[in-house]
């Protein structure tokens, strides 16, 4: 969705499962990466931290946090 210019739809796509399963590391990571691409570094970092709190060994969330730290001052 995001790749075809539908960022708002993509964001809703990730937020829906989070509302049902707040500890979904996968959904939080997807949302975080979307937020990072939109330039919302602070919220992206929070989502990734919550993903890792729920699932500390979640590789994509760890990689996402590395991206946030590299891209955001």
Short mmCIF file of C-alpha atoms in Angstrom, two decimals:
data_model
loop_
_atom_site.label_atom_id
_atom_site.label_comp_id
_atom_site.label_asym_id
_atom_site.label_seq_id
_atom_site.Cartn_x
_atom_site.Cartn_y
_atom_site.Cartn_z
CA UNK A 1 0.00 0.00 0.00
CA UNK A 2 2.72 2.42 0.91
CA UNK A 3 4.62 1.73 -2.31
CA UNK A 4 1.62 2.86 -4.34
CA UNK A 5 1.21 6.10 -2.39
CA UNK A 6 -1.36 4.89 0.13
CA UNK A 7 0.55 5.53 3.36
CA UNK A 8 -2.60 6.28 5.37
CA UNK A 9 -4.09 2.93 4.35
CA UNK A 10 -0.83 1.19 5.15
CA UNK A 11 -0.75 2.79 8.58
CA UNK A 12 -4.31 1.61 9.30
CA UNK A 13 -3.31 -1.85 8.08
CA UNK A 14 -0.63 -2.04 10.81
CA UNK A 15 -2.61 -0.32 13.56
CA UNK A 16 -5.60 -2.66 13.26
CA UNK A 17 -3.81 -5.80 14.53
CA UNK A 18 -2.02 -3.74 17.21
CA UNK A 19 -5.40 -2.70 18.59
CA UNK A 20 -6.34 -6.38 18.94
CA UNK A 21 -2.91 -7.71 19.93
CA UNK A 22 -0.81 -4.92 21.46
CA UNK A 23 2.17 -7.25 21.82
CA UNK A 24 2.39 -8.02 18.10
CA UNK A 25 6.06 -7.44 17.39
CA UNK A 26 5.47 -8.01 13.68
CA UNK A 27 2.75 -5.36 13.34
CA UNK A 28 4.63 -2.86 15.51
CA UNK A 29 7.77 -3.36 13.43
CA UNK A 30 5.87 -2.84 10.18
CA UNK A 31 4.27 0.31 11.56
CA UNK A 32 7.64 1.56 12.81
CA UNK A 33 9.27 1.15 9.41
CA UNK A 34 6.38 3.00 7.79
CA UNK A 35 6.69 5.81 10.34
CA UNK A 36 10.43 5.97 9.76
CA UNK A 37 9.91 6.42 6.04
CA UNK A 38 7.44 9.22 6.80
CA UNK A 39 10.11 10.90 8.96
CA UNK A 40 8.50 10.24 12.35
CA UNK A 41 11.65 9.03 14.05
CA UNK A 42 10.42 9.34 17.63
CA UNK A 43 7.28 7.29 17.10
CA UNK A 44 9.16 4.74 15.00
CA UNK A 45 11.64 4.27 17.84
CA UNK A 46 8.80 3.85 20.38
CA UNK A 47 7.09 1.22 18.23
CA UNK A 48 10.32 -0.73 17.81
CA UNK A 49 11.07 -0.56 21.52
CA UNK A 50 7.59 -1.91 22.26
CA UNK A 51 8.08 -4.66 19.68
CA UNK A 52 11.33 -5.68 21.35
CA UNK A 53 9.78 -5.53 24.80
CA UNK A 54 7.16 -8.02 23.60
CA UNK A 55 9.59 -10.20 21.65
CA UNK A 56 13.25 -9.47 22.49
CA UNK A 57 14.62 -11.82 19.83
CA UNK A 58 12.61 -10.30 16.95
CA UNK A 59 15.30 -9.72 14.33
CA UNK A 60 13.37 -7.29 12.10
CA UNK A 61 12.66 -5.02 15.09
CA UNK A 62 16.33 -5.07 16.05
CA UNK A 63 17.32 -4.20 12.48
CA UNK A 64 14.69 -1.46 12.41
CA UNK A 65 16.11 0.08 15.57
CA UNK A 66 19.56 0.11 13.98
CA UNK A 67 18.04 1.96 10.99
CA UNK A 68 16.34 4.48 13.28
CA UNK A 69 19.57 5.16 15.12
CA UNK A 70 21.44 5.59 11.82
CA UNK A 71 18.85 7.82 10.14
CA UNK A 72 17.63 9.93 13.03
CA UNK A 73 19.78 12.29 15.05
#
